[in-house]
Short mmCIF file of N, CA and C in Angstrom, two decimals:
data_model
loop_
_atom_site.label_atom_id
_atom_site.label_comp_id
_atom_site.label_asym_id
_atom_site.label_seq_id
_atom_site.Cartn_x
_atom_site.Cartn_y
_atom_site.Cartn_z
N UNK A 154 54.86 13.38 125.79
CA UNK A 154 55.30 14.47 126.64
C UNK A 154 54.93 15.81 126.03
N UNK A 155 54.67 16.56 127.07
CA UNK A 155 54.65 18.06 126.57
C UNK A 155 55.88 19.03 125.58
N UNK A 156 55.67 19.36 124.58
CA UNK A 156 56.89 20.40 124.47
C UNK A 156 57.58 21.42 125.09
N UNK A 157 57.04 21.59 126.37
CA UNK A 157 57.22 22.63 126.74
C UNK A 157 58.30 22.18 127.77
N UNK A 158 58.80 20.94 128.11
CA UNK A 158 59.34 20.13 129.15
C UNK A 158 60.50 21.05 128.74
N UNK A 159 61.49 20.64 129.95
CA UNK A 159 63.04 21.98 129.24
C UNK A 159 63.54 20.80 130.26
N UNK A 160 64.95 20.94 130.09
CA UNK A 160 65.81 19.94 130.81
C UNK A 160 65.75 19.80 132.12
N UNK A 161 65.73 20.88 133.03
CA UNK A 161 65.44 20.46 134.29
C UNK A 161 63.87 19.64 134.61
N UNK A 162 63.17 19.33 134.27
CA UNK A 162 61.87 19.04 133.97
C UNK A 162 62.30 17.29 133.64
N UNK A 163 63.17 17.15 132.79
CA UNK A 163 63.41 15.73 132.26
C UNK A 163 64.70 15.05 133.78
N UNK A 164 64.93 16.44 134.05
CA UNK A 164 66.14 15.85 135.31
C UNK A 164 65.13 15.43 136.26
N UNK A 165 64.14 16.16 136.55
CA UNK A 165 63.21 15.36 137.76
C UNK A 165 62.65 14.25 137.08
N UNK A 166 61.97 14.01 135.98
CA UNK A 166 61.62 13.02 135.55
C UNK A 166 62.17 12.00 135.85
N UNK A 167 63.67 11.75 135.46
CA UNK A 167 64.38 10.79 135.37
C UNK A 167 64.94 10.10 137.38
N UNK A 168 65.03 11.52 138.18
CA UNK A 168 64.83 11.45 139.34
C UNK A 168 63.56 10.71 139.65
N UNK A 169 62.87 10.95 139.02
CA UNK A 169 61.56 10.44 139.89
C UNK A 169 61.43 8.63 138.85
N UNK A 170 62.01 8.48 137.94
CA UNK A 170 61.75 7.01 137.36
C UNK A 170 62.96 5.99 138.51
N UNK A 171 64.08 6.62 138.31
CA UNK A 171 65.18 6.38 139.58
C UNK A 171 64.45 5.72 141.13
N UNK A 172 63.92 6.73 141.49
CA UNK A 172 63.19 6.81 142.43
C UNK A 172 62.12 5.80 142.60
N UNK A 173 61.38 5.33 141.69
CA UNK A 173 60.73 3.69 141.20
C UNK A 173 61.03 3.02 141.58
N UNK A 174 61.95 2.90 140.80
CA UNK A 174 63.10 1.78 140.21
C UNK A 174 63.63 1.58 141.83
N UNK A 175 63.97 2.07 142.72
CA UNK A 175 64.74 1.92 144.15
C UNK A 175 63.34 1.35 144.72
N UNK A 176 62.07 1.63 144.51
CA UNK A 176 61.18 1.29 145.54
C UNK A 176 60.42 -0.26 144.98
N UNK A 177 60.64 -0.25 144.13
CA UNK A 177 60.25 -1.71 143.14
C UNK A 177 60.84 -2.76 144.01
N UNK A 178 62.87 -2.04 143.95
CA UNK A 178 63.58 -3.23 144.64
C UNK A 178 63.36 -3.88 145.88
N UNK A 179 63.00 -2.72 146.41
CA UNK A 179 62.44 -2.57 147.65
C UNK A 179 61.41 -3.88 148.20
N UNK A 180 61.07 -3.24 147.32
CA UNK A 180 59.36 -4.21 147.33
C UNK A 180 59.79 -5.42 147.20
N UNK A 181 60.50 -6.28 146.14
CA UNK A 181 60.61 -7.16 146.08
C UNK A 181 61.43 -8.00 146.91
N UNK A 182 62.22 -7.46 147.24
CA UNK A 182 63.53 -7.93 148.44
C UNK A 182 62.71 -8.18 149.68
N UNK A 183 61.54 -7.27 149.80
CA UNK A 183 60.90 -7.49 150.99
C UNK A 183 59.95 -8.89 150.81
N UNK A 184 59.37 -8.91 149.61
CA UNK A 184 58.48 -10.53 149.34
C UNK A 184 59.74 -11.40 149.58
N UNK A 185 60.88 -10.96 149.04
CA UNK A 185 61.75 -12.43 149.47
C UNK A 185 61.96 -13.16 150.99
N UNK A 186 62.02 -12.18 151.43
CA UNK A 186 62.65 -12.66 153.14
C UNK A 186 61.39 -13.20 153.90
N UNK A 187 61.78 -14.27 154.20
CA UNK A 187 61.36 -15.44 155.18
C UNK A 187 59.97 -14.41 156.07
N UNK A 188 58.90 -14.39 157.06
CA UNK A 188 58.40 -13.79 157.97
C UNK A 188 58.81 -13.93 158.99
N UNK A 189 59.51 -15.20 159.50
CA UNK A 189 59.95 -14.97 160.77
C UNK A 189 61.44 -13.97 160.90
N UNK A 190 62.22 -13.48 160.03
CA UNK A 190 63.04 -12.57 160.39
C UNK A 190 63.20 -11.60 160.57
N UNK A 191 61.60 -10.70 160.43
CA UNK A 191 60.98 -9.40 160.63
C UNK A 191 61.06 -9.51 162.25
N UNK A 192 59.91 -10.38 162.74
CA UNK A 192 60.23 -10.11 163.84
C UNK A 192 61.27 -10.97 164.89
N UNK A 193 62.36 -11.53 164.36
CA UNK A 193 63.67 -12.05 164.32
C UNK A 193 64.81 -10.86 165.03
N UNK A 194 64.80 -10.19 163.98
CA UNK A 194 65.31 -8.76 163.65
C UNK A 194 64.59 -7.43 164.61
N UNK A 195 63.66 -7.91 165.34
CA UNK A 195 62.84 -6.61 165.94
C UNK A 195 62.37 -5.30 164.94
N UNK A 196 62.14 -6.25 164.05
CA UNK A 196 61.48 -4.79 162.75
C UNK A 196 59.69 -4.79 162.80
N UNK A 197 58.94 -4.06 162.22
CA UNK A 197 57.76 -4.67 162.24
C UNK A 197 57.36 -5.72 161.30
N UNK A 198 56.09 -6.20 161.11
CA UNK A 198 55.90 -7.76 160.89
C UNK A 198 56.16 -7.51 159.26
N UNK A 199 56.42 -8.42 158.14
CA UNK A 199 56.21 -8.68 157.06
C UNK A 199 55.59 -7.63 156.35
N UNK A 200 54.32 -8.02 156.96
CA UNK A 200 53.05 -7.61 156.16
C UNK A 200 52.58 -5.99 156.23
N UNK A 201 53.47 -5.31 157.77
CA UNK A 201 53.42 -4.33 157.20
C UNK A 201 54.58 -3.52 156.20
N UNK A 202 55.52 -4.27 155.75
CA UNK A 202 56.55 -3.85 155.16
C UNK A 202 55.93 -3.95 153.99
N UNK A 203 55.09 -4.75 153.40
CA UNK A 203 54.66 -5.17 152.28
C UNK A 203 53.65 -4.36 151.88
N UNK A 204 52.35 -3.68 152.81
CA UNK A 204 51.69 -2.75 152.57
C UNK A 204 52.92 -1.38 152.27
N UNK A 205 53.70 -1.10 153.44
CA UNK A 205 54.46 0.44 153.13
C UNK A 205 54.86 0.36 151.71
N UNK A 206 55.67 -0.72 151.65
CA UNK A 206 56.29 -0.36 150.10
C UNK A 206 55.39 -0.84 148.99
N UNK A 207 54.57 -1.40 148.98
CA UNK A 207 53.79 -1.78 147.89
C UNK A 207 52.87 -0.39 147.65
N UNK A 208 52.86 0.56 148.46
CA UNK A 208 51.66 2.14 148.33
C UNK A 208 52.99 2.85 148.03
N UNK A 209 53.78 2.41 148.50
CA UNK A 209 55.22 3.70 147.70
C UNK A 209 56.14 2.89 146.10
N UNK A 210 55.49 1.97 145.63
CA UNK A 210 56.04 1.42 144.57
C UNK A 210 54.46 1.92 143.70
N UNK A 211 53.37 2.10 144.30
CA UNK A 211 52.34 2.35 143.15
C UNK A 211 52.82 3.90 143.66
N UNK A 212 52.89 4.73 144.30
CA UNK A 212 53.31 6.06 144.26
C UNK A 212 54.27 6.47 143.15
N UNK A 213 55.33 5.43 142.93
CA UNK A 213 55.83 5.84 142.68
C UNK A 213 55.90 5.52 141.14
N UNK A 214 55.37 4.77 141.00
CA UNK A 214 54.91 4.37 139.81
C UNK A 214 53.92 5.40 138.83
N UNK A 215 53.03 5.93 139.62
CA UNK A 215 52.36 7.02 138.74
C UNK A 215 52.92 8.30 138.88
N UNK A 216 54.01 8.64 139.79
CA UNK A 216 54.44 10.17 139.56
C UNK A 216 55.88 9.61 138.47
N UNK A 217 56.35 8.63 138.12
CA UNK A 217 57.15 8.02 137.05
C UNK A 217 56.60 7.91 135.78
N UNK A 218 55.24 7.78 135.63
CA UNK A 218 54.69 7.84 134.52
C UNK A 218 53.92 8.87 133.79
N UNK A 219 53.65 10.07 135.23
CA UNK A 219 52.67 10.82 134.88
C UNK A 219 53.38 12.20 135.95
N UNK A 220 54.37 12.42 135.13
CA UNK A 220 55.08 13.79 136.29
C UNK A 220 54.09 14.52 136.43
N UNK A 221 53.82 15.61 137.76
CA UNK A 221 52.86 16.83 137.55
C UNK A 221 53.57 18.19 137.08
N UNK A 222 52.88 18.57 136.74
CA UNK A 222 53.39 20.18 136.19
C UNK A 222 52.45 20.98 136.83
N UNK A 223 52.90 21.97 136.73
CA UNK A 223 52.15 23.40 137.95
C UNK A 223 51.85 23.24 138.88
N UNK A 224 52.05 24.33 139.45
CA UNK A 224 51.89 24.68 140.97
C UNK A 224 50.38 24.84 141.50
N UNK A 225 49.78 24.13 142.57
CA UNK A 225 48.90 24.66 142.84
C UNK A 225 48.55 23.85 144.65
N UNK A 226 48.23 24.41 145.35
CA UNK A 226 48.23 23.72 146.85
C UNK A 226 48.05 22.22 146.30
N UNK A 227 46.67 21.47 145.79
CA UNK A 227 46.76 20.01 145.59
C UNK A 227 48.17 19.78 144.97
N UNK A 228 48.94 20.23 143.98
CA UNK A 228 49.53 19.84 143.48
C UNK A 228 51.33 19.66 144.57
N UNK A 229 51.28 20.75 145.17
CA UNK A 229 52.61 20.89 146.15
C UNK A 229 51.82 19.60 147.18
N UNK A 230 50.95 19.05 147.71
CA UNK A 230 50.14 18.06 148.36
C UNK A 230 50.90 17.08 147.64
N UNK A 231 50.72 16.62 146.27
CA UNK A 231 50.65 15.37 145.65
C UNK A 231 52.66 15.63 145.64
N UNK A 232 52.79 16.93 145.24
CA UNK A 232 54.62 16.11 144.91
C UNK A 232 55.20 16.09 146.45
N UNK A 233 54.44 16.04 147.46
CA UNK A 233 55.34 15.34 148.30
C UNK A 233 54.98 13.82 148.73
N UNK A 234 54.31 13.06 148.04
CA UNK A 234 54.15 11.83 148.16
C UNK A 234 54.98 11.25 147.40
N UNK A 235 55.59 11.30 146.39
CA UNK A 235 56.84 10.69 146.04
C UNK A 235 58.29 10.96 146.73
N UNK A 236 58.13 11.94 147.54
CA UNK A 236 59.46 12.04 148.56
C UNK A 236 59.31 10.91 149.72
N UNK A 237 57.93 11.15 150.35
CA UNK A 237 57.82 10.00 151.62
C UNK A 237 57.82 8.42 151.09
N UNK A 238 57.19 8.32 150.00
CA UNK A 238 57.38 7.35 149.11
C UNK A 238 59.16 6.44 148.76
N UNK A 239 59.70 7.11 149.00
CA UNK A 239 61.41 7.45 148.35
C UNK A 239 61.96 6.63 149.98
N UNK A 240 61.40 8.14 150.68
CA UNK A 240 61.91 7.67 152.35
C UNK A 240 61.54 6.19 152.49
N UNK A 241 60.59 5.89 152.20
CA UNK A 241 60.21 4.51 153.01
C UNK A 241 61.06 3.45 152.47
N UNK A 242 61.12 3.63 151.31
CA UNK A 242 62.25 2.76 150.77
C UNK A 242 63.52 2.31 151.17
N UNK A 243 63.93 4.11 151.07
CA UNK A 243 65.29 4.14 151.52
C UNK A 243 65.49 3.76 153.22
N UNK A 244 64.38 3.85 153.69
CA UNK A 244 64.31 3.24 155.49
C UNK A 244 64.38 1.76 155.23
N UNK A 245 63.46 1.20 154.65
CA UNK A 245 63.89 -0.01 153.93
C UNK A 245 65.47 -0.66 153.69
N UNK A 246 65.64 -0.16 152.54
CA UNK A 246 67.30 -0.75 152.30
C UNK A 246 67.98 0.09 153.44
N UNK A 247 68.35 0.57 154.14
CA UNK A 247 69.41 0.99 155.11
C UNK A 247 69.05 0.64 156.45
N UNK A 248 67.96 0.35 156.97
CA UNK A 248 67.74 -0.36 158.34
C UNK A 248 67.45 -1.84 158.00
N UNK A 249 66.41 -1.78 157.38
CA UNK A 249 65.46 -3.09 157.43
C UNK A 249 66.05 -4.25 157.08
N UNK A 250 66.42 -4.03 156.12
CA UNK A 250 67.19 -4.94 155.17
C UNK A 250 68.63 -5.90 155.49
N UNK A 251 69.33 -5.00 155.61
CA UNK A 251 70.49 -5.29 156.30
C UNK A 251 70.22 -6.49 158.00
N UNK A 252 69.11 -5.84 158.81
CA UNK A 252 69.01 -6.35 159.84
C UNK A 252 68.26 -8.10 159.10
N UNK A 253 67.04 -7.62 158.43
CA UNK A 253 66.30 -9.11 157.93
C UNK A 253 67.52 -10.29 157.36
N UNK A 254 68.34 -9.37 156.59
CA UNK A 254 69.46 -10.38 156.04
C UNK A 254 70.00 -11.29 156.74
N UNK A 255 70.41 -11.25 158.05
CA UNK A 255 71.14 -11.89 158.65
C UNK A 255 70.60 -13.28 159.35
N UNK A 256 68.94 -12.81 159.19
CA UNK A 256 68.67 -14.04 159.46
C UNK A 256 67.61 -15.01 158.34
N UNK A 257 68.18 -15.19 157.31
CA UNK A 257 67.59 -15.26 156.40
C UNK A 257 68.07 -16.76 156.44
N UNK A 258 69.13 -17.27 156.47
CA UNK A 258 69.54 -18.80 156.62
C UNK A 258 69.91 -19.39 155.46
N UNK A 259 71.16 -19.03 155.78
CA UNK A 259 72.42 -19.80 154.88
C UNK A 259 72.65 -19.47 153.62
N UNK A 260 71.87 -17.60 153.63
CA UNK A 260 71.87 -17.26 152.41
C UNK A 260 72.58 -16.48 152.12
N UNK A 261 73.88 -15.88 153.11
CA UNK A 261 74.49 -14.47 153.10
C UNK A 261 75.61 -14.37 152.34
N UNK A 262 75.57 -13.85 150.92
CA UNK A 262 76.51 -13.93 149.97
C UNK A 262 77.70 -12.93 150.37
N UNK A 263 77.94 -12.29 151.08
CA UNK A 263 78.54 -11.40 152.11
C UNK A 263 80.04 -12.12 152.98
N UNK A 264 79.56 -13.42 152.79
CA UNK A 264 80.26 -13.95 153.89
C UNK A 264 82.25 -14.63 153.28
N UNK A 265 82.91 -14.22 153.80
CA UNK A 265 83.95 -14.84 153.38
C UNK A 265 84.38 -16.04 154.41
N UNK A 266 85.64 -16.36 154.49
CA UNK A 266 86.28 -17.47 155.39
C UNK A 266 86.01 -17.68 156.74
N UNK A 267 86.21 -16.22 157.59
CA UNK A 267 86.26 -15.44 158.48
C UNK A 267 85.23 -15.44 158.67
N UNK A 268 84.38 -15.31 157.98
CA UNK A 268 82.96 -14.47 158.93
C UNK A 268 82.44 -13.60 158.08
N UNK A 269 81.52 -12.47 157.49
CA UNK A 269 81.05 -11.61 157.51
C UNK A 269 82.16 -10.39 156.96
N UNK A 270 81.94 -9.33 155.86
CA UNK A 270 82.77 -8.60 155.54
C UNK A 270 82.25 -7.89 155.26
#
């Protein structure tokens, strides 16, 4: 790292390794689930879930390893690809996910006596 990094600098850093780390899961939760519960669920197919997050897990992977510093038009260009990167994820776990789960079959650790909790 540079010396010149100052704490807010290491706060995005660590934001942006965070930020990985959520799209990794992402990624992988998505190789888990069955193909027929994409379009089960009325989501789109598998495979494009697997392209979105697999280009926002390498996104996010090199602005985690290789923060940018300074300002410059390419550069305000490149740091917003780890935000849409972030989004897709997070569209991921809060729609996608939840809906694919349910039909995943006989796997819903969720479930108590009753039903569903």
């Amino acid at each position: 790292m540079n010396a010149s990094f100052n704490l807010l600098q290491y706060f995005f850093w660590l934001l942006l390794i965070i930020a990985f780390v959520v799209e990794a899961w992402a990624l992988f939760d998505a190789v888990r689930q069955p193909t027929t519960a994409y379009a089960s669920a009325g989501k789109l197919t598998k495979r494009w879930w697997l392209i979105i997050l697999g280009v926002a897990t390498v996104v996010g992977l090199a602005n985690a390893a290789a923060p940018l510093n300074g300002i410059s038009p390419i550069n305000l260009l490149l740091n917003i690809l780890p935000v849409v990167a972030f989004i897709a994820a997070a569209v991921y776990h809060a729609d996608v996910r939840p809906a694919v789960r349910e039909y995943r079959g006989g796997q819903g650790g969720g479930s108590g006596p009753y039903g569903p909790w």
